[in-house]
PDB file of C-alpha atoms in Angstrom:
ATOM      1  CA  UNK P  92     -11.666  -8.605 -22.807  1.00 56.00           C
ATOM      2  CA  UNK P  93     -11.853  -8.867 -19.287  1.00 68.00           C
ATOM      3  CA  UNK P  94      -8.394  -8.407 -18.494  1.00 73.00           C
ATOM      4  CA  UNK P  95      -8.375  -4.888 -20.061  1.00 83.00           C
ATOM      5  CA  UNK P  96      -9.945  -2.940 -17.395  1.00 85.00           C
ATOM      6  CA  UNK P  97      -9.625   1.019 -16.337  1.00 88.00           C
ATOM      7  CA  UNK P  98      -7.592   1.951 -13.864  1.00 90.00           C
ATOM      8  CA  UNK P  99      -8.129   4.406 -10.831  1.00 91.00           C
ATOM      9  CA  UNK P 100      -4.368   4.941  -9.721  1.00 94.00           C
ATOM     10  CA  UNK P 101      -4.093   6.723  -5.968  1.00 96.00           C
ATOM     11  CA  UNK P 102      -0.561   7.821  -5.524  1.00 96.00           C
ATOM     12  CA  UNK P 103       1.049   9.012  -2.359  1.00 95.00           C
ATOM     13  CA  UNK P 104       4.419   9.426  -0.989  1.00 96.00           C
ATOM     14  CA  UNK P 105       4.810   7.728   2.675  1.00 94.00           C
ATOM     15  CA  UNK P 106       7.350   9.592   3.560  1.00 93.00           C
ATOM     16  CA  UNK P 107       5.477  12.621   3.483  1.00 94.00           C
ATOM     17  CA  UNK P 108       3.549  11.817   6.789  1.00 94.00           C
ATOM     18  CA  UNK P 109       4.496  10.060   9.952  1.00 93.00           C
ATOM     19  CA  UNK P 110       4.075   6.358  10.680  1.00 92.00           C
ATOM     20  CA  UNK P 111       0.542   7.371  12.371  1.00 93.00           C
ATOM     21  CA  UNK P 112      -0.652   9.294   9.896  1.00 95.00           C
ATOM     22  CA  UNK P 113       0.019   6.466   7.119  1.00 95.00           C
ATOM     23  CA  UNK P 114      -1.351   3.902   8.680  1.00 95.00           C
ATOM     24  CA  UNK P 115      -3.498   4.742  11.590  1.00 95.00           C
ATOM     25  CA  UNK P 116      -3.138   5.241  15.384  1.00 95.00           C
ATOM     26  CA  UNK P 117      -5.301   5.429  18.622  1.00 94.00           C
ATOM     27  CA  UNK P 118      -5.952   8.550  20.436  1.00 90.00           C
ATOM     28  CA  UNK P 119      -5.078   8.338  24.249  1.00 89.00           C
ATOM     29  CA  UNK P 120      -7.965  10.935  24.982  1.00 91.00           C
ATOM     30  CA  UNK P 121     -10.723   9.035  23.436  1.00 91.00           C
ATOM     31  CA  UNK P 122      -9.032   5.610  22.993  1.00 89.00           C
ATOM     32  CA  UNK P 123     -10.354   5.629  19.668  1.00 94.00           C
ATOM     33  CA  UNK P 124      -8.837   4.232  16.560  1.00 94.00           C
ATOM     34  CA  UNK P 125      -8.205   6.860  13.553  1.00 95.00           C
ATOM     35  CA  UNK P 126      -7.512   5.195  10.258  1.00 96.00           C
ATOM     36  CA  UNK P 127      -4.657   6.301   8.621  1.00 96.00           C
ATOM     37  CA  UNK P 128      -3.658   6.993   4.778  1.00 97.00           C
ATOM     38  CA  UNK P 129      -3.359   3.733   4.006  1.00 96.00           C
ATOM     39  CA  UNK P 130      -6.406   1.793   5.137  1.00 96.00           C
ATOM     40  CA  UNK P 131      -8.466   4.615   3.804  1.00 97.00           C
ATOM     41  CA  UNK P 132      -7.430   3.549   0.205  1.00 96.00           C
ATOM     42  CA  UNK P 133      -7.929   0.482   0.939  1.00 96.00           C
ATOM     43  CA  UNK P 134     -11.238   0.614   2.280  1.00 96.00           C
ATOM     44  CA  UNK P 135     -12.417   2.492  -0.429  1.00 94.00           C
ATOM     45  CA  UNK P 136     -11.115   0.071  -3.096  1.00 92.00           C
ATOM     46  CA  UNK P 137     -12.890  -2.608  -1.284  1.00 93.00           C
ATOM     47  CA  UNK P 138     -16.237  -0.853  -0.980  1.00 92.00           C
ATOM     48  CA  UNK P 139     -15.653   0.112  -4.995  1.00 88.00           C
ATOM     49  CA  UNK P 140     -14.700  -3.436  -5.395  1.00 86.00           C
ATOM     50  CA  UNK P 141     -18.002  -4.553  -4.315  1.00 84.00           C
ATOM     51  CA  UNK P 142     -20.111  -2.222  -6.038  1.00 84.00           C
ATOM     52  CA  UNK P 143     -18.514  -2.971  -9.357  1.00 78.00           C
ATOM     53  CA  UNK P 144     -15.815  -5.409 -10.596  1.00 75.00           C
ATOM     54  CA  UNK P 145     -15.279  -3.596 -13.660  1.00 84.00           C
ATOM     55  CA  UNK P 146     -12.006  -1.534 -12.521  1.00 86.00           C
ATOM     56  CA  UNK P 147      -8.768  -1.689 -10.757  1.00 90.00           C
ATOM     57  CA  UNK P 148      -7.122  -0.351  -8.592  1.00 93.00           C
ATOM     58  CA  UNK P 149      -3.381   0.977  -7.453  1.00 95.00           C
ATOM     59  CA  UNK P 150      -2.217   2.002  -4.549  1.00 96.00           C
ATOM     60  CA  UNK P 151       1.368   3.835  -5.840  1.00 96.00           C
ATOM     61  CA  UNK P 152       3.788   4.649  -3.162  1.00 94.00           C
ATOM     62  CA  UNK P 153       5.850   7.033  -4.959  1.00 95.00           C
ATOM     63  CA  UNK P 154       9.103   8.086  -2.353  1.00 92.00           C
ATOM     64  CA  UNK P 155      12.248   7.019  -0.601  1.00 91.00           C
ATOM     65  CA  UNK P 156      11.974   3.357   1.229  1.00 89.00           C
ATOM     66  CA  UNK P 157      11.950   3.446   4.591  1.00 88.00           C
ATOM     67  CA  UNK P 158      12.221   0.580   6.856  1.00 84.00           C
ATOM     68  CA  UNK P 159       9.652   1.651   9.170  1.00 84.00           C
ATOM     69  CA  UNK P 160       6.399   2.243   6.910  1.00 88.00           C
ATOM     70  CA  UNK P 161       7.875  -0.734   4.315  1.00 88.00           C
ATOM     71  CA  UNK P 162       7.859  -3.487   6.790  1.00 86.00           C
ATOM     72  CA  UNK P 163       4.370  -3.062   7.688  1.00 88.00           C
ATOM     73  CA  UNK P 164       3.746  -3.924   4.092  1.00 90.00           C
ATOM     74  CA  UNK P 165       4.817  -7.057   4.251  1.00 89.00           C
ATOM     75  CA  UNK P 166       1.504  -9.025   4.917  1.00 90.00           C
ATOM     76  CA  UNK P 167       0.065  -6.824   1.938  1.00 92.00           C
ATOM     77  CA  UNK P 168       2.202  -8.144  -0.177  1.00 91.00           C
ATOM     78  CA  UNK P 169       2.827 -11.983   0.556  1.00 89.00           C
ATOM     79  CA  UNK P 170      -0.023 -14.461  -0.436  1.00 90.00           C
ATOM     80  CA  UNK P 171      -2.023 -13.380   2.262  1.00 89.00           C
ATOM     81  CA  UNK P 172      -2.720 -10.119   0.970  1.00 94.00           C
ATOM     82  CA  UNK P 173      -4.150  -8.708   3.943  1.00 95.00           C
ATOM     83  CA  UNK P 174      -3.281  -4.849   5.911  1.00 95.00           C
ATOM     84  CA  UNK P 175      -2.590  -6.035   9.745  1.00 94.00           C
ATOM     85  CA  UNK P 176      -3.164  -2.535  11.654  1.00 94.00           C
ATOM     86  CA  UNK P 177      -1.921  -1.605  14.972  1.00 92.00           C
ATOM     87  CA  UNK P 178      -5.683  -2.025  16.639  1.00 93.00           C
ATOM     88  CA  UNK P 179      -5.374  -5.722  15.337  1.00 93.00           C
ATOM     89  CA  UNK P 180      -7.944  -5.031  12.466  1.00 95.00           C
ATOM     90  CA  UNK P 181      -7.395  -7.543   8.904  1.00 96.00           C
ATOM     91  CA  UNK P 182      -8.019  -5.687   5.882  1.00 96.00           C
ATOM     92  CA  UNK P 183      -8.242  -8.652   3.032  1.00 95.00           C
ATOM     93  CA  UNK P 184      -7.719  -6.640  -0.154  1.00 94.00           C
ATOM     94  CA  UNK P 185      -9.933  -7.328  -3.044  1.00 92.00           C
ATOM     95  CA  UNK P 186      -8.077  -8.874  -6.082  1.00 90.00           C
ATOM     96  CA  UNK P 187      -8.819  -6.028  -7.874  1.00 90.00           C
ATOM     97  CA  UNK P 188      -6.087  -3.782  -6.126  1.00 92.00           C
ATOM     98  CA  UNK P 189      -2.468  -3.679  -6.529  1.00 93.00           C
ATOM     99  CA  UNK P 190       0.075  -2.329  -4.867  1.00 93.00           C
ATOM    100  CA  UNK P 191       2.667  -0.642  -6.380  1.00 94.00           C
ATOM    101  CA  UNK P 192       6.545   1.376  -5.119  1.00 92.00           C
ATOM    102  CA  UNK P 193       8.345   3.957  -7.177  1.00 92.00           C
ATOM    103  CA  UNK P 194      11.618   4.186  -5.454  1.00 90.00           C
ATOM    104  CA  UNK P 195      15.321   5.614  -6.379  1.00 88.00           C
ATOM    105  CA  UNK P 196      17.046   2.326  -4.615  1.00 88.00           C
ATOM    106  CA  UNK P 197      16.294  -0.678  -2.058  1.00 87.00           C
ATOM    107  CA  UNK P 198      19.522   0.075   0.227  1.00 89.00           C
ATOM    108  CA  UNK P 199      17.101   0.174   3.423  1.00 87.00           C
ATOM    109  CA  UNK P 200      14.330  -2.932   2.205  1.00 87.00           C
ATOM    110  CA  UNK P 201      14.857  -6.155   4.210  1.00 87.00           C
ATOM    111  CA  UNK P 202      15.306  -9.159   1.790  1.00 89.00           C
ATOM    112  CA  UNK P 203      11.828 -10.081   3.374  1.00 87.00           C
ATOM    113  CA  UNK P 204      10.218  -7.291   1.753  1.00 87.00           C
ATOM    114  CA  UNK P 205      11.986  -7.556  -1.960  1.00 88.00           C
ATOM    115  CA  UNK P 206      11.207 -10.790  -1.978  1.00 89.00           C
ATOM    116  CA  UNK P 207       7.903 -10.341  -2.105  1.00 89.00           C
ATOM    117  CA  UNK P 208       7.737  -7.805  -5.052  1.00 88.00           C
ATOM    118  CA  UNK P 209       8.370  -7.848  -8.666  1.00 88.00           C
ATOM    119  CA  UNK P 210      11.050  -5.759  -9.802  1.00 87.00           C
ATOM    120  CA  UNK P 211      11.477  -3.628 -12.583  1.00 88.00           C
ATOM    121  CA  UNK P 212      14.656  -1.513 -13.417  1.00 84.00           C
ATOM    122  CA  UNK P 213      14.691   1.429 -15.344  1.00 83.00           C
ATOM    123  CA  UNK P 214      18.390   2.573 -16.186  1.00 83.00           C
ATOM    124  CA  UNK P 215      19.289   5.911 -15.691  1.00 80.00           C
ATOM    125  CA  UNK P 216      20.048   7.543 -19.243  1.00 80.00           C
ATOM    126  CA  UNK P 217      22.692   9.709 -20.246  1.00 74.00           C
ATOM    127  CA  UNK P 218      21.534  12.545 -22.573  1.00 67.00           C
TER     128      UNK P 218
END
């Protein structure tokens, strides 16, 4: 079946790094643009994407939301599904790739950004 497909899962926590280092940022000595974290995953799912079809791909952003590196998700995640970078480069992401946010709570998301994600909650057990 081709919806049954292996999965290579790339998890990282953006909170980890700074803003620059997630998604990219130009250097003022050689105004040249450094990918960050972020479009480096991506490019490489889209260069695996069109070598073969026959896997997926998730991005997992495992870590506290923060307002700053979860708004620049937005265009990611609506319809468009495209990375906008700060050196006005479009990254269109293949189908194949999904994004995907393990987080504790949504107490600093904009209702821009939940609305634009599926939701699953796990409850919190007691042994």
């Amino acid at each position: 079946d081709g919806f049954y497909k292996p999965v290579d899962c790339m998890v990282l926590n953006p909170k980890a790094v700074s803003a620059a280092a997630l998604y990219g940022e130009f250097n003022a000595m050689t105004a040249e643009w450094a990918d960050g974290i972020v479009p480096t995953l991506v490019r490489q799912c889209v260069d695996q994407n069109n070598k073969t079809a026959d896997r997926r791909q998730w991005i997992i952003c495992d870590g506290p939301v923060d307002a700053i590196w979860i708004e620049n998700m937005n265009t990611v995640l609506d319809d468009n599904k495209t990375l906008c970078l700060a050196n006005s480069e479009r990254i269109k992401l293949p189908a194949s790739l999904h994004m995907m946010f393990e987080v504790q709570d949504l107490k600093v998301a904009s209702p821009a950004t939940v609305s634009r994600c599926g939701m699953v909650y796990m409850q919190q057990s007691n042994p």
